Amino acid sequence: EVQLVESGGGLVKPGGSLRLSCEDSGFSFSSYSMNWVRQAPGKGLEWVSYISSSSIYIYYADSVKGRFTISRDNARNSVSLQMNSLRAEDTAVYYCARGKGYYDSSGFHEDCFDLWGQGTLVTVSS
Amino acid sequence: DIQLTQSPSFLSASVGDRVTITCRASQGISSYLAWYQQKPGKAPKVLIFEASTLQSGVPSRFSGSGSGTEFTLTISSLQPEDFATYYCQQLNSYPRTFGPGTKVDVK
C-alpha cells in the first residue's frame, strides 16, 4: 500500500527545536514534490513548506520563514522539516503531503496534494 | 498572498440532499484549485483538482466547477459518509493557501 509515515513530533518548550521526518513506502518518491501542511487544534489547514522533486525549488509560509527548513533525501525516500525557535502558535498536527502535477513548457505545475501522511502532533508549551 | 473564502462556513443537510459549497479567490487563479474532504482525526483527502477534475476513486456524486475567482463544489446526493469538513486550496502561486473550511453536518 502506498503511504506516507511521519515521525518526530512531541512536546517542546518555546524556543526549542524539533525535526519531523516523513518516509514513503511504495511509490517513486524522487519523482514527486513534497509539502508540509499543519493544522492547529480545532482550526483549518495551513500550508507550511514545499520542496521540488530535485530540491531546486523551496518555498515557505511567511509564518515559518527563517525558522523552519525543509529538506529531502531521495536515496532514503524521505523529507524532513527542521523546526527551530518554536513558538506556542506552532502547536499543530503536521502532515506531509505529496504533490501531484504535470510538466508543460513552463515547467512543473502542482495540481493537488494527492497523498497525505497520518500526521504528527507538535506541542510547544512550557 | 491569495486569500480564499468559503461559504457557507457551516451547512446542515440530510442524506439525499444536493449540497453546494462556494470558494472565492481574492485574485484570479485560472483553474488551479483543489477540493479536499477531512473527517475528524484524519488527514485530508483530495476530491477534485484543476477545479473540475475528479480524483481517481472519488464517487461521481462529487463535482467541481469554476475558474478565475469563483468555484463550486457540489455533492449531488449527500451520503452518510459525506458528513465532514471541506476545504478549497489554490495552487496558482506561493504561498499555497486553503479556504477556512465548510463543515457539513447532519440536519
Short mmCIF file of C-alpha atoms in Angstrom, two decimals:
data_model
loop_
_atom_site.label_atom_id
_atom_site.label_comp_id
_atom_site.label_asym_id
_atom_site.label_seq_id
_atom_site.Cartn_x
_atom_site.Cartn_y
_atom_site.Cartn_z
CA GLU A 1 0.00 0.00 0.00
CA VAL A 2 1.29 3.44 -0.91
CA GLN A 3 1.56 5.62 2.17
CA LEU A 4 3.49 8.34 3.93
CA VAL A 5 4.55 7.96 7.55
CA GLU A 6 5.53 10.96 9.67
CA SER A 7 7.58 10.88 12.84
CA GLY A 8 9.35 13.23 15.22
CA GLY A 9 6.50 15.08 16.85
CA GLY A 10 6.31 15.71 20.56
CA LEU A 11 6.33 18.26 23.36
CA VAL A 12 8.94 21.02 23.20
CA LYS A 13 9.46 24.24 25.15
CA PRO A 14 9.16 27.65 23.47
CA GLY A 15 12.41 28.47 21.73
CA GLY A 16 13.24 24.82 21.29
CA SER A 17 13.79 22.72 18.18
CA LEU A 18 12.27 19.63 16.65
CA ARG A 19 12.87 17.67 13.46
CA LEU A 20 10.00 15.99 11.68
CA SER A 21 10.51 13.22 9.15
CA CYS A 22 8.25 11.69 6.54
CA GLU A 23 9.02 8.49 4.71
CA ASP A 24 7.22 6.94 1.80
CA SER A 25 6.51 3.36 1.08
CA GLY A 26 5.63 2.11 -2.32
CA PHE A 27 6.00 4.93 -4.81
CA SER A 28 8.65 6.72 -6.83
CA PHE A 29 9.41 9.28 -4.16
CA SER A 30 12.09 11.10 -6.18
CA SER A 31 9.56 11.95 -8.91
CA TYR A 32 7.25 13.95 -6.66
CA SER A 33 7.25 17.32 -4.98
CA MET A 34 6.55 17.25 -1.24
CA ASN A 35 4.85 19.62 1.15
CA TRP A 36 4.25 20.10 4.86
CA VAL A 37 0.82 21.26 5.99
CA ARG A 38 -0.21 21.90 9.58
CA GLN A 39 -3.46 22.13 11.47
CA ALA A 40 -3.70 23.81 14.86
CA PRO A 41 -6.18 22.21 17.29
CA GLY A 42 -9.72 22.88 16.12
CA LYS A 43 -8.52 25.07 13.23
CA GLY A 44 -8.18 24.85 9.47
CA LEU A 45 -5.33 23.76 7.23
CA GLU A 46 -2.21 25.88 6.82
CA TRP A 47 0.40 25.17 4.18
CA VAL A 48 3.92 25.35 5.66
CA SER A 49 6.54 24.46 3.06
CA TYR A 50 7.27 22.96 -0.37
CA ILE A 51 10.26 21.22 -1.88
CA SER A 52 10.52 20.20 -5.52
CA SER A 53 11.49 16.69 -6.57
CA SER A 54 15.16 17.62 -7.03
CA SER A 55 15.26 20.15 -4.15
CA ILE A 56 15.89 23.02 -6.57
CA TYR A 57 12.77 24.90 -5.57
CA ILE A 58 11.88 25.50 -1.92
CA TYR A 59 9.15 27.75 -0.52
CA TYR A 60 7.92 28.63 2.96
CA ALA A 61 4.94 30.28 4.54
CA ASP A 62 5.81 33.70 5.98
CA SER A 63 4.86 32.41 9.44
CA VAL A 64 7.79 29.95 9.46
CA LYS A 65 10.32 31.58 7.13
CA GLY A 66 13.74 31.84 8.77
CA ARG A 67 12.83 29.31 11.48
CA PHE A 68 11.91 26.14 9.56
CA THR A 69 13.99 24.31 6.95
CA ILE A 70 12.67 21.67 4.58
CA SER A 71 14.96 19.09 3.01
CA ARG A 72 14.73 15.71 1.31
CA ASP A 73 16.86 12.64 0.74
CA ASN A 74 15.68 10.86 -2.36
CA ALA A 75 18.00 7.93 -1.69
CA ARG A 76 16.17 7.31 1.57
CA ASN A 77 12.72 8.29 0.26
CA SER A 78 12.30 10.85 2.99
CA VAL A 79 11.52 14.51 3.53
CA SER A 80 12.27 16.41 6.74
CA LEU A 81 11.22 19.62 8.42
CA GLN A 82 13.72 21.14 10.84
CA MET A 83 11.83 23.47 13.17
CA ASN A 84 13.80 25.96 15.26
CA SER A 85 12.78 28.82 17.56
CA LEU A 86 9.43 27.17 18.13
CA ARG A 87 6.53 29.23 19.41
CA ALA A 88 3.25 28.34 21.07
CA GLU A 89 1.46 29.18 17.82
CA ASP A 90 3.40 26.40 16.04
CA THR A 91 1.41 23.85 18.06
CA ALA A 92 -0.39 21.73 15.48
CA VAL A 93 -0.68 18.39 13.77
CA TYR A 94 1.88 18.40 10.97
CA TYR A 95 1.15 16.46 7.80
CA CYS A 96 3.49 15.68 4.95
CA ALA A 97 1.70 15.62 1.61
CA ARG A 98 2.76 14.52 -1.85
CA GLY A 99 2.33 16.98 -4.67
CA LYS A 100 0.79 15.62 -7.86
CA GLY A 101 1.13 17.58 -11.05
CA TYR A 102 2.33 17.77 -14.63
CA TYR A 103 5.06 19.30 -16.75
CA ASP A 104 4.48 21.70 -19.59
CA SER A 105 6.60 24.23 -21.49
CA SER A 106 6.80 26.49 -18.44
CA GLY A 107 7.84 23.76 -16.01
CA PHE A 108 6.13 21.71 -13.32
CA HIS A 109 2.63 22.58 -12.12
CA GLU A 110 1.40 21.05 -8.93
CA ASP A 111 -2.34 20.48 -9.14
CA CYS A 112 -3.18 18.91 -5.78
CA PHE A 113 -1.82 17.10 -2.74
CA ASP A 114 -2.85 13.55 -3.53
CA LEU A 115 -1.28 11.53 -0.71
CA TRP A 116 -1.07 12.55 2.94
CA GLY A 117 0.57 11.08 5.99
CA GLN A 118 -1.35 10.38 9.18
CA GLY A 119 0.05 13.47 10.87
CA THR A 120 2.33 14.02 13.85
CA LEU A 121 1.45 16.30 16.77
CA VAL A 122 3.83 19.06 17.78
CA THR A 123 3.06 20.78 21.08
CA VAL A 124 5.02 23.88 22.07
CA SER A 125 4.48 24.64 25.74
CA SER A 126 6.45 25.40 28.85
CA ASP B 1 -0.91 36.34 -0.99
CA ILE B 2 -4.10 34.91 -2.45
CA GLN B 3 -6.92 34.72 0.08
CA LEU B 4 -9.69 32.15 -0.23
CA THR B 5 -13.12 32.49 1.32
CA GLN B 6 -15.72 29.75 1.56
CA SER B 7 -19.46 29.92 2.00
CA PRO B 8 -21.23 28.77 3.93
CA SER B 9 -18.98 28.09 6.92
CA PHE B 10 -21.44 25.57 8.26
CA LEU B 11 -24.16 23.63 6.49
CA SER B 12 -26.83 21.33 7.90
CA ALA B 13 -28.14 18.80 5.42
CA SER B 14 -29.89 15.46 5.15
CA VAL B 15 -28.96 12.28 3.31
CA GLY B 16 -30.02 12.66 -0.30
CA ASP B 17 -29.72 16.46 -0.33
CA ARG B 18 -27.88 18.33 -3.07
CA VAL B 19 -25.12 20.37 -1.44
CA THR B 20 -23.17 23.26 -2.95
CA ILE B 21 -20.14 24.96 -1.41
CA THR B 22 -18.59 28.11 -2.88
CA CYS B 23 -14.96 29.17 -2.79
CA ARG B 24 -13.86 32.64 -3.85
CA ALA B 25 -10.30 33.76 -4.51
CA SER B 26 -9.02 37.29 -3.89
CA GLN B 27 -7.48 37.30 -7.37
CA GLY B 28 -7.68 35.15 -10.46
CA ILE B 29 -6.20 31.68 -10.13
CA SER B 30 -7.24 30.23 -13.50
CA SER B 31 -8.31 26.65 -12.71
CA TYR B 32 -5.60 25.95 -10.14
CA LEU B 33 -8.00 24.94 -7.39
CA ALA B 34 -8.42 21.70 -5.46
CA TRP B 35 -11.08 20.50 -3.03
CA TYR B 36 -10.40 18.29 -0.01
CA GLN B 37 -12.58 16.40 2.44
CA GLN B 38 -11.47 15.94 6.03
CA LYS B 39 -13.06 13.83 8.73
CA PRO B 40 -12.24 14.27 12.44
CA GLY B 41 -8.84 12.89 13.38
CA LYS B 42 -7.98 12.04 9.79
CA ALA B 43 -5.79 13.56 7.11
CA PRO B 44 -7.47 15.45 4.28
CA LYS B 45 -8.37 13.58 1.11
CA VAL B 46 -8.37 15.19 -2.32
CA LEU B 47 -11.67 15.10 -4.18
CA ILE B 48 -11.24 17.47 -7.12
CA PHE B 49 -8.21 19.11 -8.76
CA GLU B 50 -7.87 21.67 -11.54
CA ALA B 51 -11.27 22.96 -10.43
CA SER B 52 -13.30 20.21 -12.08
CA THR B 53 -11.26 17.01 -12.45
CA LEU B 54 -12.42 14.18 -10.23
CA GLN B 55 -9.58 12.43 -8.40
CA SER B 56 -9.36 8.72 -9.13
CA GLY B 57 -11.53 6.68 -6.77
CA VAL B 58 -13.77 9.58 -5.72
CA PRO B 59 -17.50 8.95 -6.23
CA SER B 60 -19.11 10.71 -9.18
CA ARG B 61 -21.65 12.45 -6.91
CA PHE B 62 -18.83 14.96 -6.26
CA SER B 63 -18.26 17.58 -8.93
CA GLY B 64 -16.43 20.88 -9.21
CA SER B 65 -16.76 23.90 -11.45
CA GLY B 66 -15.50 27.43 -11.91
CA SER B 67 -12.43 29.35 -12.96
CA GLY B 68 -10.84 32.67 -12.23
CA THR B 69 -12.12 33.73 -8.82
CA GLU B 70 -15.29 31.74 -8.18
CA PHE B 71 -15.56 27.99 -7.73
CA THR B 72 -18.13 25.50 -6.50
CA LEU B 73 -18.08 22.00 -5.09
CA THR B 74 -21.34 20.11 -5.49
CA ILE B 75 -22.42 16.85 -3.90
CA SER B 76 -25.37 15.70 -5.95
CA SER B 77 -26.90 13.38 -3.34
CA LEU B 78 -25.37 13.53 0.12
CA GLN B 79 -24.43 10.17 1.60
CA PRO B 80 -23.83 9.33 5.29
CA GLU B 81 -20.08 9.15 4.73
CA ASP B 82 -20.02 12.68 3.29
CA PHE B 83 -20.57 14.45 6.61
CA ALA B 84 -17.19 16.12 7.00
CA THR B 85 -15.35 19.42 6.58
CA TYR B 86 -14.47 20.57 3.07
CA TYR B 87 -11.56 22.84 2.14
CA CYS B 88 -10.61 24.54 -1.10
CA GLN B 89 -6.94 25.19 -1.91
CA GLN B 90 -5.31 27.36 -4.53
CA LEU B 91 -2.23 26.06 -6.36
CA ASN B 92 -1.72 29.06 -8.63
CA SER B 93 1.08 30.60 -6.61
CA TYR B 94 3.07 30.51 -3.38
CA PRO B 95 2.26 30.62 -0.60
CA ARG B 96 -0.31 27.92 -1.16
CA THR B 97 -3.48 28.83 0.70
CA PHE B 98 -6.53 26.97 1.91
CA GLY B 99 -10.01 28.25 2.48
CA PRO B 100 -11.28 28.32 6.08
CA GLY B 101 -13.44 25.23 5.57
CA THR B 102 -17.12 24.31 5.35
CA LYS B 103 -18.46 21.84 7.87
CA VAL B 104 -21.32 19.70 6.59
CA ASP B 105 -23.36 18.35 9.46
CA VAL B 106 -26.48 16.29 9.93
CA LYS B 107 -29.73 18.25 9.92
#
